XYZ file of C-alpha atoms in Angstrom:
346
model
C -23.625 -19.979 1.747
C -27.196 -18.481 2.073
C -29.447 -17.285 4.513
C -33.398 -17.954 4.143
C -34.942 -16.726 1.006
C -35.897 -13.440 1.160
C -33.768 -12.367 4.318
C -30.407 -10.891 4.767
C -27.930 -11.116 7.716
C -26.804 -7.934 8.868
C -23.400 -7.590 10.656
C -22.966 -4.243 12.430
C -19.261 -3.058 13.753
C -19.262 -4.330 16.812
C -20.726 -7.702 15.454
C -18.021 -7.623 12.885
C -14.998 -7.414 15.564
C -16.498 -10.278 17.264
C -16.417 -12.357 14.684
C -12.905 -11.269 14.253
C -13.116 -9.047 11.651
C -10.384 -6.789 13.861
C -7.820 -10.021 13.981
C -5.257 -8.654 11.777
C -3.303 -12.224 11.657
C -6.246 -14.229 11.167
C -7.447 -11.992 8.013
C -3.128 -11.492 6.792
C -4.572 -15.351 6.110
C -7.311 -14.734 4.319
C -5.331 -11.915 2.167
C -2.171 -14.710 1.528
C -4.961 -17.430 0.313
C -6.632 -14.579 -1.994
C -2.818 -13.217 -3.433
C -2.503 -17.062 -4.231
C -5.673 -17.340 -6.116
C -5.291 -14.374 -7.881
C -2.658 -15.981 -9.427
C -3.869 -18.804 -10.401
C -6.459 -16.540 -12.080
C -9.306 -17.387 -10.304
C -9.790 -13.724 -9.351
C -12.156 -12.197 -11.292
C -11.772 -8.162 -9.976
C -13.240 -4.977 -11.873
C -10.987 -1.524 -11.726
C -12.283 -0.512 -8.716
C -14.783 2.725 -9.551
C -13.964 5.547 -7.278
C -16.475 8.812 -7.968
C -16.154 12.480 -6.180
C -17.841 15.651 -7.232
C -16.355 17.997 -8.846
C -14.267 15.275 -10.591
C -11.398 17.773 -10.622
C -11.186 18.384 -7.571
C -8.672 16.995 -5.040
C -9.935 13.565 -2.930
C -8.889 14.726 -0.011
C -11.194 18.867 -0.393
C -14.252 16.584 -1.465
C -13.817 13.207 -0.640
C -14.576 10.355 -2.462
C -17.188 6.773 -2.742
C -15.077 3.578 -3.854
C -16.798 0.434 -5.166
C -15.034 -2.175 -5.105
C -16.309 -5.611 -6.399
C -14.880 -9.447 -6.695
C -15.467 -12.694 -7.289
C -12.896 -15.595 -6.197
C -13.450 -19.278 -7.107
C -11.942 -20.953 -4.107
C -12.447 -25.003 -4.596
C -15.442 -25.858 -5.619
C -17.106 -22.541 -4.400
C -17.910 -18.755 -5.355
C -17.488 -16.199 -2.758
C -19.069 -12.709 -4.242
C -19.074 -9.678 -2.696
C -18.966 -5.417 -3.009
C -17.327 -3.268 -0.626
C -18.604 0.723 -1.386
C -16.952 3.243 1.035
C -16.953 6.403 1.260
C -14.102 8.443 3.052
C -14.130 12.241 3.671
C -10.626 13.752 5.732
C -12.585 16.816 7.145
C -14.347 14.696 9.519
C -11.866 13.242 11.654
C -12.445 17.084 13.050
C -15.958 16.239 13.609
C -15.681 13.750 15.630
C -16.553 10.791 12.904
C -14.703 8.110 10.518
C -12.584 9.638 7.959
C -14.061 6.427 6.054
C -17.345 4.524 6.422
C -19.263 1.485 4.392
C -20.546 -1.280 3.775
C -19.736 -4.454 2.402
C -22.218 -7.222 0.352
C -22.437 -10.556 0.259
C -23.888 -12.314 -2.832
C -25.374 -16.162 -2.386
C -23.159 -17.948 -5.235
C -26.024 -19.523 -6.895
C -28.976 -17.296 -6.617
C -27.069 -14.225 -6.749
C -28.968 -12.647 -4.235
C -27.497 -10.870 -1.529
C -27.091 -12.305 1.973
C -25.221 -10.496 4.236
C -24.804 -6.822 4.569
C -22.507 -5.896 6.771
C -20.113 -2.753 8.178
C -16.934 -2.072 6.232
C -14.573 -0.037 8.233
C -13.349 -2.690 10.577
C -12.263 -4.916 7.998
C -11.439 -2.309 5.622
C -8.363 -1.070 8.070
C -7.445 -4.703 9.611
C -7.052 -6.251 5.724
C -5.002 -3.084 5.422
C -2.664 -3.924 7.839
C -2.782 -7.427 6.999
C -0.753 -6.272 3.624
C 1.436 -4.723 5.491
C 1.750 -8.144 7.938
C 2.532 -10.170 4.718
C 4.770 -7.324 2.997
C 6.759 -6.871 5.726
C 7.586 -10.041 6.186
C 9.677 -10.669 2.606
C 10.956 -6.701 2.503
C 11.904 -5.773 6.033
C 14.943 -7.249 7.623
C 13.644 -9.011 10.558
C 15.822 -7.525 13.128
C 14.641 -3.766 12.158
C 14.176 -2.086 15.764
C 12.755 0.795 15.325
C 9.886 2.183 12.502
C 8.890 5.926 11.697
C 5.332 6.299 11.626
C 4.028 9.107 10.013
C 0.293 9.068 10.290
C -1.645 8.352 13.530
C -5.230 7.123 12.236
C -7.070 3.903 12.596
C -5.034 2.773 9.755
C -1.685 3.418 11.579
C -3.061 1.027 14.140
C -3.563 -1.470 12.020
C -0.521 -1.080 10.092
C 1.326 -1.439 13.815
C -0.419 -4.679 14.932
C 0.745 -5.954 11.598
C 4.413 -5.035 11.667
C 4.732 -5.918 15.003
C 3.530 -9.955 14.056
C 6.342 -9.596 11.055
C 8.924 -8.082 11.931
C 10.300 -9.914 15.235
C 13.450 -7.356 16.634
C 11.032 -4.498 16.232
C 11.209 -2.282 19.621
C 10.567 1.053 19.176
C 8.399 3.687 16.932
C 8.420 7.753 16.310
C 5.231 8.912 15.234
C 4.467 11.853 13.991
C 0.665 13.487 12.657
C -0.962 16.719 13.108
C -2.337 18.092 16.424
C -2.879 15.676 19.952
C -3.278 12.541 17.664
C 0.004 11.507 17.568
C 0.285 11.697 21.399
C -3.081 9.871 21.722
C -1.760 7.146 18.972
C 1.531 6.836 21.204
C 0.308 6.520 24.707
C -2.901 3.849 23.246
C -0.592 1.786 20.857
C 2.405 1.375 23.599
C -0.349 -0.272 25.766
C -1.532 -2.436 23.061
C 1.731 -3.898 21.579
C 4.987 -2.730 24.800
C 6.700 -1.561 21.796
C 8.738 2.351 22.886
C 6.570 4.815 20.811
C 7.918 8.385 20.918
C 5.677 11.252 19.901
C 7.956 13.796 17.872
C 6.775 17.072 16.379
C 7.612 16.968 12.576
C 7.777 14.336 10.013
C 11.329 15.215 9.447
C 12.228 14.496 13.122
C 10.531 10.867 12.844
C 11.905 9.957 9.516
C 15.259 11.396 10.069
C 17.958 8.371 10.480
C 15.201 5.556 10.338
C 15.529 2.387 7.579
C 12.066 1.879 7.953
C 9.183 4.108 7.081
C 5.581 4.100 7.148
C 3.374 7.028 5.583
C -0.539 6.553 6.222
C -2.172 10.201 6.762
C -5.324 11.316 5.663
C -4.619 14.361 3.623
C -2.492 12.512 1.331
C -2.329 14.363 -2.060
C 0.717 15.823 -1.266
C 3.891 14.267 -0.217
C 4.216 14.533 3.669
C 8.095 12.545 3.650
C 10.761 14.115 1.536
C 13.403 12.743 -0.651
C 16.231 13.818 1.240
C 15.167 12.266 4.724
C 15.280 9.069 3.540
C 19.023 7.427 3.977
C 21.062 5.737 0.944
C 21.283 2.274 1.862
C 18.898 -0.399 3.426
C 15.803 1.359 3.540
C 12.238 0.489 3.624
C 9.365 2.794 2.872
C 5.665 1.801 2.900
C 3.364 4.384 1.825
C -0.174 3.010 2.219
C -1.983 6.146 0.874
C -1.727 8.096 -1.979
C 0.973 10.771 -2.752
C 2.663 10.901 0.743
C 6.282 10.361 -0.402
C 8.215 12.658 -2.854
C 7.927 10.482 -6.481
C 12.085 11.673 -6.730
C 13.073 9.000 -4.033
C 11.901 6.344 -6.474
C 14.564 6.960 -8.399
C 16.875 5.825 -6.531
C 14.733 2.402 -4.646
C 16.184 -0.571 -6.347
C 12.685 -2.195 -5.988
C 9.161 -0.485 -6.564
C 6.327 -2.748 -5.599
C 2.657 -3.085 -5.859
C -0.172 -5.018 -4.790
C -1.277 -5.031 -8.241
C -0.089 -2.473 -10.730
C -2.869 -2.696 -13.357
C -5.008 -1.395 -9.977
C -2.534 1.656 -9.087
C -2.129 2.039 -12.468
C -5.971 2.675 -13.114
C -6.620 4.553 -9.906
C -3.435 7.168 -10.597
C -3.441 9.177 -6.861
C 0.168 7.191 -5.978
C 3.350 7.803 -5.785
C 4.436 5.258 -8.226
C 1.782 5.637 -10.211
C 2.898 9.970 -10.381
C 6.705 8.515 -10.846
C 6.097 6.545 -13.767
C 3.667 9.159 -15.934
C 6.150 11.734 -14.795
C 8.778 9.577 -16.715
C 10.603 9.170 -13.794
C 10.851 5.878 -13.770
C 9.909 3.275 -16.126
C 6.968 1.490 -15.759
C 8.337 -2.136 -16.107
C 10.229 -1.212 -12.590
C 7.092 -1.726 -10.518
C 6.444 -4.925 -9.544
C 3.387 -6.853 -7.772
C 3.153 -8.284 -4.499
C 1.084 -11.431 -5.519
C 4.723 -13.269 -6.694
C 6.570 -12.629 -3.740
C 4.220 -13.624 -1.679
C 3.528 -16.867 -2.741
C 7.392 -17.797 -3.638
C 7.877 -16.715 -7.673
C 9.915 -14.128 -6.461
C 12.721 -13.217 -4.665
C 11.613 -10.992 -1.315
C 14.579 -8.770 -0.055
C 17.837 -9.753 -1.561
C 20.128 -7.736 0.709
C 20.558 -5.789 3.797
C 21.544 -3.033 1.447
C 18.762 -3.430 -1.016
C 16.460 0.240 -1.296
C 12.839 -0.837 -1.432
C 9.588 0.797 -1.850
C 5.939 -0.649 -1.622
C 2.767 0.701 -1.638
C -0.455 -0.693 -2.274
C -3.797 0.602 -3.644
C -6.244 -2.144 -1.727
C -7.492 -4.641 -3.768
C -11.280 -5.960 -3.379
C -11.287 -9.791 -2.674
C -9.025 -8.853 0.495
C -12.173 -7.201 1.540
C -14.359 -9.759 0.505
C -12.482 -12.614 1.543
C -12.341 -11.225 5.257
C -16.195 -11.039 4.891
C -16.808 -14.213 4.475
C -15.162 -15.704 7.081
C -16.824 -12.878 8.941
C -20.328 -13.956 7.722
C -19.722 -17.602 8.149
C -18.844 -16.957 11.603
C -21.048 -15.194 12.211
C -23.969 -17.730 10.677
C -22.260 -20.629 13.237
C -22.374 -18.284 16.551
C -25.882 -16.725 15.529
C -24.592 -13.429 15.487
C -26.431 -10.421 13.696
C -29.723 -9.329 12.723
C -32.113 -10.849 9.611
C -33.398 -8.490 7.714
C -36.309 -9.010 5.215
C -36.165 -7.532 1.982
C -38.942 -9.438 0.471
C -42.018 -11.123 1.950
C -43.996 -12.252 -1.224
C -43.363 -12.816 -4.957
C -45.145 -10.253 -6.303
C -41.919 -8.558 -7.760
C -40.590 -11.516 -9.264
């Protein structure tokens, strides 16, 4: 899917959210069809490239640019695409996106780009569409009551999802630094009814609670400690980096992925720490993609200890986008832009 030779369709945030690029179920959709063809091998997805300067410094001091390419051969179609976003911590405190981008679209048979468009919107929602999908085979469905620690855009997201999965799911304790958390609690009770309770450590939320979900900006250093989390039954997502102590993985009787060879290669996880630590061994950790689509076994047991956390993988991003784009295309939405006028350069 094109547009005219020469042009490209831009697709700013707010056009992006109308042509639901914020619908968390509609893209948890888009993310099961891509798990599904991934399997089938008909994912073709670079190690996503992630550069900061100085190198060895931590993300979270200097921040970071991700670029994150894929191609997916769905039917008789290609559906190309690059996200590259860049996401700095330090300004949330001025008043702008911890993380900002843009994703491109690629026509499948010139190769030429054809829709540029913002990346932050569908960035967080395919986010918490993981979650959405997770949830649904690893949290027992009558869970009431989730500890949030974290109280960003992603948090949101990772809320609207849970909520759609997990059905007996009443209440929330959130914790973050400074007003956020009461800002997060007050905004998200409106949005989904669900009881959410501000509390003033991590400890406090985490405390008692089978099911746990890390998502905080600074996130080089674990923010939930091993000996919060309870013995039996419990479920911890931790959708950043190294937000959980890598010594409660020794004792989950499931680690999962979205795709290990990507945490694997981008090393800033928990799992990823727990396994060249030696903690655990590194056939433990398994992927997403199976359980999803029915090759594996979701929770076995009430009693079952599981952890998942997932890196983001690229043709979530870029399968979102095109339904984006192709929306957008049928409502005339967005703005050509002309990148080339004559031949001269070809």
């Amino acid at each position: 899917m094109s547009t005219r030779g020469g042009e490209v369709l831009f697709l700013s945030l707010e056009d992006v959210v109308q042509c639901g690029g914020a619908d968390v179920a509609r893209a948890s959709e888009d993310v099961q069809r891509g798990f599904a063809l991934l399997l089938e091998g008909r994912v073709a997805q670079p190690a996503k490239i992630s550069m900061r300067s100085p190198p060895s410094a931590p993300e979270p001091e200097v921040g970071y640019i991700n670029f994150m390419p894929s191609l997916v051969s769905a039917g008789d179609e290609e559906i190309l695409g690059c996200k590259s976003i860049g996401a700095m911590p330090a300004n949330v405190a001025l008043g702008l996106p911890r993380a900002a981008g843009l994703i491109t679209l690629f026509d499948a048979r010139t190769k030429l780009p054809c829709c540029i468009m913002d990346a932050q919107v569908i960035s967080a929602t395919r986010t918490g569409a993981v979650s959405l999908l997770a949830a649904r085979e690893l949290v027992p469905p009558d869970t009431q009551e989730v500890a949030l620690i974290g109280a960003g855009v992603n948090m949101r997201t990772q809320l609207l999802g849970l909520q759609r999965a997990v059905p007996g799911l009443r209440r929330a304790r959130v914790h973050a630094e400074g007003p956020s958390r009461d800002r997060f609690a007050e905004e998200m009770s409106r949005r989904t009814e669900l009881e959410i309770r501000p509390v003033a450590t991590a400890e406090e939320a985490v405390r008692g609670c089978s099911f746990v979900v890390t998502c905080v900006s600074r996130d080089d250093r674990p923010v939930v400690q091993d000996r919060w989390i309870g013995e039996r039954g419990v479920t911890v997502f931790s959708i950043g980096g190294f937000e959980v102590e890598a010594s409660l993985l020794t004792r989950m009787d499931r680690i999962i992925a979205d795709r290990w060879a990507d945490v694997k290669s981008r090393n800033i996880q928990t799992h990823a720490f727990a396994v060249a630590w030696g903690l655990i061994a590194e056939g433990r950790v398994e992927d997403l993609g199976p359980i999803l689509t029915g090759r594996r076994a979701g929770r076995t047991s009430r009693d079952e200890r599981i952890f998942f956390s997932p890196v983001g993988l690229a043709f979530e991003d870029i399968l979102v986008a095109d339904r984006v784009f192709r929306e957008a295309l049928r409502r005339g939405i967005g703005q050509p832009l002309r990148l080339w006028s004559s031949s001269t350069w070809i």
